[in-house]
Coordinates of C-alpha atoms and ligand atoms in Angstrom, one line a residue:
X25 CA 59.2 67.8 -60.1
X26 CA 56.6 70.3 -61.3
X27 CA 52.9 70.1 -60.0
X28 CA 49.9 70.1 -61.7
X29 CA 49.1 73.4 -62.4
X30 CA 47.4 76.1 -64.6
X31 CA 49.4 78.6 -66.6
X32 CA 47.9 82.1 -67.2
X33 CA 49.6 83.7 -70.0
X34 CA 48.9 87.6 -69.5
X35 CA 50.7 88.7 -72.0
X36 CA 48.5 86.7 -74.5
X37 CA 45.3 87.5 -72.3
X38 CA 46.7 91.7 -72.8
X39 CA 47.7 91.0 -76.8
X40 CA 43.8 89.9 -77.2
X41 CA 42.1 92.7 -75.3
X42 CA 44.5 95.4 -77.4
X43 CA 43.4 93.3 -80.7
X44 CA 39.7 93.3 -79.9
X45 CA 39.5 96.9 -78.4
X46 CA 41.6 98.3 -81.7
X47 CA 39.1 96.4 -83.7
X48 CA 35.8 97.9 -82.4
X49 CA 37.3 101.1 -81.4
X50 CA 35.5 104.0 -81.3
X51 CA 33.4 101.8 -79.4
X52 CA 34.2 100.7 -76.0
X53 CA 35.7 97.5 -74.8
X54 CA 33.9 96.1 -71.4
X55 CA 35.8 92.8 -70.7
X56 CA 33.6 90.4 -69.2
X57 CA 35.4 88.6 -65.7
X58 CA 32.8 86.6 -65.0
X59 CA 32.9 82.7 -63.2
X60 CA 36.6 84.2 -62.0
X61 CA 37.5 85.9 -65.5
X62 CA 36.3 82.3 -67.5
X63 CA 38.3 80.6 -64.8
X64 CA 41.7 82.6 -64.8
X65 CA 40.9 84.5 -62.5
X66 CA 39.6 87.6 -61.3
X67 CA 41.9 89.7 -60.0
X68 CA 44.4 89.4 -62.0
X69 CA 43.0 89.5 -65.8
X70 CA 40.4 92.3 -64.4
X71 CA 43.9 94.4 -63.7
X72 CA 45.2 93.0 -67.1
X73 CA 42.7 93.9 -69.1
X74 CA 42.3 97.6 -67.8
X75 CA 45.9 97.8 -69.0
X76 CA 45.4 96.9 -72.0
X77 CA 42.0 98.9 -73.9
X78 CA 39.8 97.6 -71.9
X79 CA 38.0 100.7 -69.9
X80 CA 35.1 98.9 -68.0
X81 CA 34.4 95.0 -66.5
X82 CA 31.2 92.9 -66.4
X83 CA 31.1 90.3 -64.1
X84 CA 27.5 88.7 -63.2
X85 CA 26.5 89.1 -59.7
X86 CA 27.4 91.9 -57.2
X87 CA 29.5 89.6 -54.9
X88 CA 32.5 89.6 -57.2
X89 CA 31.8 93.3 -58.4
X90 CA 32.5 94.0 -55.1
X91 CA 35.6 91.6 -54.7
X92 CA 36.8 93.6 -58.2
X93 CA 36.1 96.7 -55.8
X94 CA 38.3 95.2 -53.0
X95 CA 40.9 94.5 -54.8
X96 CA 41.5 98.1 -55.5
X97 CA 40.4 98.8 -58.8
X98 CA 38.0 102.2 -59.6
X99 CA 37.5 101.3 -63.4
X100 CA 33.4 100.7 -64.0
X101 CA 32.3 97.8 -63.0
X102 CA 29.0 96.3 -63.9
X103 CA 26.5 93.5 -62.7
X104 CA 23.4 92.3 -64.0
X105 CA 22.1 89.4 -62.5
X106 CA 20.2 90.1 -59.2
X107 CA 18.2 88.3 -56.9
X108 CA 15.7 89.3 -54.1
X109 CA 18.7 89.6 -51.3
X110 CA 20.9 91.2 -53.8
X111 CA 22.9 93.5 -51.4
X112 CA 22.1 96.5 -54.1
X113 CA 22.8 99.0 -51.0
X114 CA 26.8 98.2 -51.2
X115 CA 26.4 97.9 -54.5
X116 CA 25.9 101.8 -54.7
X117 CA 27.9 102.7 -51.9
X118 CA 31.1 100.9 -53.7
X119 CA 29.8 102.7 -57.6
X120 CA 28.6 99.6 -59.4
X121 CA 26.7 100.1 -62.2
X122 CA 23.8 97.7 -61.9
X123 CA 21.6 96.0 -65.2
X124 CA 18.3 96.2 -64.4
X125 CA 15.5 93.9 -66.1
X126 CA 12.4 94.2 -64.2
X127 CA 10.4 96.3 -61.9
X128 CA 11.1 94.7 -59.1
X129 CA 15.0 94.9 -58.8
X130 CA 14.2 98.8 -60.0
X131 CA 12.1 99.2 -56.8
X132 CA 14.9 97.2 -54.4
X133 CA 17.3 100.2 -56.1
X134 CA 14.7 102.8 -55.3
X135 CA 14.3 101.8 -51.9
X136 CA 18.0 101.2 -50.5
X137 CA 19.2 103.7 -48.5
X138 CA 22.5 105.6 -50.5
X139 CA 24.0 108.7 -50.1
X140 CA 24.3 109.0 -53.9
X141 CA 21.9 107.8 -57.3
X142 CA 22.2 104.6 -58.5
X143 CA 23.9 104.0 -61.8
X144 CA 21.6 101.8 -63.9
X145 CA 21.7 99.8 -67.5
X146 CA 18.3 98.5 -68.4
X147 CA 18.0 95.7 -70.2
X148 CA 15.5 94.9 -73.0
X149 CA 15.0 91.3 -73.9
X150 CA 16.0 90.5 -77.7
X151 CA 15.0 87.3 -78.3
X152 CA 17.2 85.3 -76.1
X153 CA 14.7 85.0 -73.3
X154 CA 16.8 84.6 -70.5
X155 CA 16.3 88.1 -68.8
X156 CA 15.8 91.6 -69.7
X157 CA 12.1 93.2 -70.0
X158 CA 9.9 91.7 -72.6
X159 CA 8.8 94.2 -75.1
X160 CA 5.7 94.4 -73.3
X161 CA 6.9 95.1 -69.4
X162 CA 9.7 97.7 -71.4
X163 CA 7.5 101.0 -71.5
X164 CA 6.4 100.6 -67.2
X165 CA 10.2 99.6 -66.7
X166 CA 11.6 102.4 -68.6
X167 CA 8.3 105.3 -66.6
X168 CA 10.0 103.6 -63.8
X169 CA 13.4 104.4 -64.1
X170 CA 12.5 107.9 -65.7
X171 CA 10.6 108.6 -62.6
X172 CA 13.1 107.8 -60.5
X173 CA 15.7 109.5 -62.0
X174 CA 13.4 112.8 -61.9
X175 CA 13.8 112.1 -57.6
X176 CA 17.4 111.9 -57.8
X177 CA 17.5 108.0 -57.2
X178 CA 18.9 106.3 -60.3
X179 CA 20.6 107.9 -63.2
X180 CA 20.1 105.7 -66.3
X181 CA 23.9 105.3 -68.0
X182 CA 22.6 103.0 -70.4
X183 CA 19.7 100.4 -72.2
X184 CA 21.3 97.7 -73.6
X185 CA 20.2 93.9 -74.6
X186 CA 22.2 90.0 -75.1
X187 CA 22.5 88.5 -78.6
X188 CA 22.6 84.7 -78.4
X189 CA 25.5 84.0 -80.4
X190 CA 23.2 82.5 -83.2
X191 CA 23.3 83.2 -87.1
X192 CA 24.1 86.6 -88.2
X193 CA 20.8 86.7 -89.4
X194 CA 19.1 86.7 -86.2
X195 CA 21.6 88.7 -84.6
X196 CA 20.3 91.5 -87.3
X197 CA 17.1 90.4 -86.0
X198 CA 17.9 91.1 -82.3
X199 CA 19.9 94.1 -83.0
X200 CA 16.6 95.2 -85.2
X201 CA 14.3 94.7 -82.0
X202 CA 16.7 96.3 -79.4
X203 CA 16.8 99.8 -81.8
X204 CA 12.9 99.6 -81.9
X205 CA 13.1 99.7 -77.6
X206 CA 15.5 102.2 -77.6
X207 CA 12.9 104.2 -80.0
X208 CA 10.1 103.5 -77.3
X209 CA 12.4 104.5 -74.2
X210 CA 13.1 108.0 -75.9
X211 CA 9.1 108.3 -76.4
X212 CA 9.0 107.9 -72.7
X213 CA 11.9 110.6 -72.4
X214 CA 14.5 107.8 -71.9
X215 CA 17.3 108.8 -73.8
X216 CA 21.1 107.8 -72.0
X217 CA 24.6 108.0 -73.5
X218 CA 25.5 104.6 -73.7
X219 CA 24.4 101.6 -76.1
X220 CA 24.9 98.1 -75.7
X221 CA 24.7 94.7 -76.8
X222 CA 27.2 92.6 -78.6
X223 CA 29.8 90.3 -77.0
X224 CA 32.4 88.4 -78.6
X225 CA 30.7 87.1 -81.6
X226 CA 28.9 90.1 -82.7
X227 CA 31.6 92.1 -82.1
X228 CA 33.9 90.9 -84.1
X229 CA 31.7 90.4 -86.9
X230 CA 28.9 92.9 -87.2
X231 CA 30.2 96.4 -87.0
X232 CA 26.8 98.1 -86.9
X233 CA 26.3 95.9 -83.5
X234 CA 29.0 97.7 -81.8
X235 CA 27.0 100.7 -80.9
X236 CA 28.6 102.5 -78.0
X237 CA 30.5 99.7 -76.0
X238 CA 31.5 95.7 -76.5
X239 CA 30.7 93.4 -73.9
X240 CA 33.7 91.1 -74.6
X241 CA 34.1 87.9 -72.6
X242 CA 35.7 84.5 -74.4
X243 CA 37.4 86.0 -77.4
X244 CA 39.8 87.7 -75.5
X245 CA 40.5 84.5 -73.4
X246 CA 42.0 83.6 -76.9
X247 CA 38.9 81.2 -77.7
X248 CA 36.8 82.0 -80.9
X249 CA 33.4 82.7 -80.3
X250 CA 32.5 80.9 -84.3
X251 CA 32.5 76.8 -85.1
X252 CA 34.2 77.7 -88.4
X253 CA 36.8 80.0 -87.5
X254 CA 39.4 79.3 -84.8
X255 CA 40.9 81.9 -82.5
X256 CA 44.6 81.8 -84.5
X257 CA 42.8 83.0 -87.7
X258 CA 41.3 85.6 -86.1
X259 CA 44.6 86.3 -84.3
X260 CA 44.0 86.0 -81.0
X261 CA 46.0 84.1 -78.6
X262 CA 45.1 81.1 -76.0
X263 CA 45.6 82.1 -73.0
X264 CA 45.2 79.3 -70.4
X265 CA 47.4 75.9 -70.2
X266 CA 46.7 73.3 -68.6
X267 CA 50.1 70.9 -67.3
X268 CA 51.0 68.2 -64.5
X269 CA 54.3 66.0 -65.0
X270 CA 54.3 62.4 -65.2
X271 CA 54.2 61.0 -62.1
X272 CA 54.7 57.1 -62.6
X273 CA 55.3 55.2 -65.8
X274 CA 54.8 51.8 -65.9
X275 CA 54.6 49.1 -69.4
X276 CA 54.6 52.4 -71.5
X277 CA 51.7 54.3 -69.7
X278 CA 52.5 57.2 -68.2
X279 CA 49.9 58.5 -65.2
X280 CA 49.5 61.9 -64.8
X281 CA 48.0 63.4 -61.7
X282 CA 44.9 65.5 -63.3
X283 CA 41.3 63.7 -63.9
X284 CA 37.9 64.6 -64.2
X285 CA 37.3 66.4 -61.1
X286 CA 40.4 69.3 -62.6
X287 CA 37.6 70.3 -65.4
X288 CA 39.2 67.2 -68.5
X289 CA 35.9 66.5 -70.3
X290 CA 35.4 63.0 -69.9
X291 CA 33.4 62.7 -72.9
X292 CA 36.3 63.9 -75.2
X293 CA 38.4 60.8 -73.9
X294 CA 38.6 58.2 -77.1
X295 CA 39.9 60.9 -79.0
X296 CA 41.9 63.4 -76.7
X297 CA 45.3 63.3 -77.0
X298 CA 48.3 65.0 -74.4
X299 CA 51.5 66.3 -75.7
X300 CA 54.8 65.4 -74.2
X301 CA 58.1 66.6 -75.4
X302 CA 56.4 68.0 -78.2
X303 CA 54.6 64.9 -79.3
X304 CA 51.2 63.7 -79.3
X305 CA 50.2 60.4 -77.1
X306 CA 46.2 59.6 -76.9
X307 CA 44.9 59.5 -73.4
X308 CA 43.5 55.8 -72.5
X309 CA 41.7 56.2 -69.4
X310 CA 40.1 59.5 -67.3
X311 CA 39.9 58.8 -63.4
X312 CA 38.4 61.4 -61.0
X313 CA 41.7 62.8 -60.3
X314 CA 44.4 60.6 -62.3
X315 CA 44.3 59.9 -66.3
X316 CA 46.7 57.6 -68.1
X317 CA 48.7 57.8 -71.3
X318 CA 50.0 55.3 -73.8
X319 CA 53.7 56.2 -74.3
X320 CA 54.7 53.2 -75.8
X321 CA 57.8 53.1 -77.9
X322 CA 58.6 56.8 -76.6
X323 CA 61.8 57.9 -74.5
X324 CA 58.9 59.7 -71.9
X325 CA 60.2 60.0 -68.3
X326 CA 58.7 60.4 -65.1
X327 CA 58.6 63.9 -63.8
X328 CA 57.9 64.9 -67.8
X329 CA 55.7 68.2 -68.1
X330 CA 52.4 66.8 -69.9
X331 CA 50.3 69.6 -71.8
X332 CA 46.5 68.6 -71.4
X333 CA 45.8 71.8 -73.5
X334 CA 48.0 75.4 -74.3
X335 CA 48.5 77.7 -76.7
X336 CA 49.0 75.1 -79.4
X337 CA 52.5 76.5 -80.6
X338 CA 54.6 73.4 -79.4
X339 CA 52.4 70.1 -80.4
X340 CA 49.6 70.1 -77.8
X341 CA 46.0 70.7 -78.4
X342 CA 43.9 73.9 -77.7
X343 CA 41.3 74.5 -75.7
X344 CA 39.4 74.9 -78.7
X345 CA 40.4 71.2 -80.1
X346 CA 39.3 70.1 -76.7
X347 CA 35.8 71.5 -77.2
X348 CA 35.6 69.6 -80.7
X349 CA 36.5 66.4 -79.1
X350 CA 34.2 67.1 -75.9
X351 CA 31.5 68.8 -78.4
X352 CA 31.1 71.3 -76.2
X353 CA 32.2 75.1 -76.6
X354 CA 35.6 76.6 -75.8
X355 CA 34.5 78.3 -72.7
X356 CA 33.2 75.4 -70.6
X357 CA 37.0 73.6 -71.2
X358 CA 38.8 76.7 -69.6
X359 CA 35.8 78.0 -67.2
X360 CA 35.5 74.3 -65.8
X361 CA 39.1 74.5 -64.7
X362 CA 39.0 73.6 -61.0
X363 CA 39.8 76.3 -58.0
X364 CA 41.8 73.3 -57.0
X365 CA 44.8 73.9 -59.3
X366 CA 47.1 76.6 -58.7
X367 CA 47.2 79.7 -61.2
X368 CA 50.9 80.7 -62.1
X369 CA 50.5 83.6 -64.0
X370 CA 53.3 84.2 -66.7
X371 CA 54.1 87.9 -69.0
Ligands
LIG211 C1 29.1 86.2 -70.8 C2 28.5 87.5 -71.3 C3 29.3 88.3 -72.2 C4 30.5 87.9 -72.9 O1 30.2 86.9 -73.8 P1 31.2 86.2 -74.7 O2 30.4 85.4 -75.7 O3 32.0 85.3 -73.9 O4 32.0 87.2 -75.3 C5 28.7 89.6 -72.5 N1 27.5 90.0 -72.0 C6 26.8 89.2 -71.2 C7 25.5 89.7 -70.7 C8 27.3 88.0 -70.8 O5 26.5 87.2 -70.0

């Protein structure tokens, strides 16, 4: 009997990331493998997606920068959210390129001991709030890092900024704001390469928000980035599936050995529905680790593959119908996944 278990399709993961790096192109693509690549995991879809267009990674903290390091990969790799015992001195050592938002985490750069300049990306805020320099700290942040590049300490690769995925109409907002920063950092004799600031959404939609790179993180996981758009329409492919076998059957309910505690949104259950042999059958109860299935009237036998959620070709739900049913988004069905099952990585 199979075993619950999580199915990685890299082929699909590689067919995304060639769609979504052809459709930006000349820009960049920077794939984002952050909480363990959206919960497929690192490694793996960090090697998979250098393969395949992408030329950079993004992953949060510099823990799993450095894990993307171990593993043997020398593409850029670059980390933006820092605390005050960030270890920024490996972070150098192992060529991280490091987002920067405020003065402080400049001055921790400044002041680790490296045989080599840091490589930094400072961030402006645009309106999302949740880090990057307010317009007012920007002009010290940006002396700062031009001062520091004039010792030899940081060279500035790029500025760049977050859109929050809202309207198009604020994203021309954000976008707006983060060209009048980049005007005040060349005023201050700021003036690097590189430009950034759209991820999946703007990306795809908003050419002129492409500048020099694309951050791209859930749309190449095969999950559209809109409400009114799925992934299949924009062509890209789901790339995780989520499958356990039916492990008792009993009056025509099947139990199936994945619950709550694997990442199944409990408040989707009423209307989430499995597929089993290529038919539906609506779940009737989530347990921690167990949920049940009505299977009435069907020919359903133990030791049956159930599909909680795939790629949506043979009967079973997406990810993204998940989301609906959970109203939630698309990445907290797959990123919510738990380290507990096993990956099995197909293509
Ligand atoms: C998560 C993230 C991305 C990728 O976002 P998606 O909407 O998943 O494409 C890009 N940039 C930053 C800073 C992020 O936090």
């Amino acid at each position: 009997m199979s075993e619950p278990r999580l199915e990685v399709d890299l082929e699909a993961f590689r067919h995304n990331v060639r769609l979504l790096s052809e459709l930006v192109a000349p820009a960049r693509t920077m794939l984002a493998v952050k909480a363990n690549a959206y919960g497929h995991g690192l490694v793996p879809l960090a090697k998979a997606a250098l393969e395949s267009g992408a030329d950079s990674l993004a992953v949060l903290e510099v823990p799993a920068a450095l894990a993307v390091r171990r593993a043997g990969i020398t593409a850029q790799v670059f980390a933006w959210l820092h605390g005050p015992e960030t270890d920024f001195v490996s972070a150098i050592e192992f060529d991280v390129d490091l987002g920067v938002s405020a003065l402080w985490q400049l001055e921790l750069i400044v002041a680790a001991p490296k045989g080599k300049p840091a490589r930094i990306h400072l961030k402006v805020d645009t309106g999302l709030h949740r880090n990057g320099a307010s317009p007012a700290e920007w002009p010290a942040l940006v002396s700062a890092a031009v001062a520091a590049e004039h010792e030899g300490s940081v060279v500035v690769e790029a500025l760049w900024s977050h859109l929050a995925d809202a309207s198009p109409e604020d994203d021309a907002e954000a976008l707006a704001r983060f060209h009048e920063a980049v005007a005040v950092a060349a005023a201050l004799g700021c003036r690097p390469p590189l430009l950034h600031l759209a991820a999946s959404s703007a990306g795809i939609r908003e050419p002129e928000a492409r500048l020099g790179l694309v951050r791209f993180g859930i749309a190449a996981y095969g999950i559209s980035p809109f409400d009114d758009q799925s992934g299949a329409r924009l062509g890209l492919r789901p790339v995780m599936a989520m499958r356990a076998p039916v492990s008792s059957l009993l009056d025509g309910v099947a139990t199936v050995g994945l619950g709550s505690a694997d990442g199944i949104q409990v408040p989707a259950i009423g209307k989430a529905q499995v597929a089993i042999r290529g038919r539906r059958y609506p779940i009737l109860a989530l347990d921690v680790d167990t949920l049940t299935v009505d299977v009435a009237h069907s020919n359903i036998a133990v030791g049956d593959d159930v599909t909680i959620f795939g790629p949506g070709d043979a009967g079973e739900a997406t990810a993204e119908e998940w989301a609906a049913w959970g109203e939630t988004i698309g990445d907290e069905i797959v990123a919510r996944a738990s380290e507990r099952l096993p990956r099995v990585y197909l293509g």
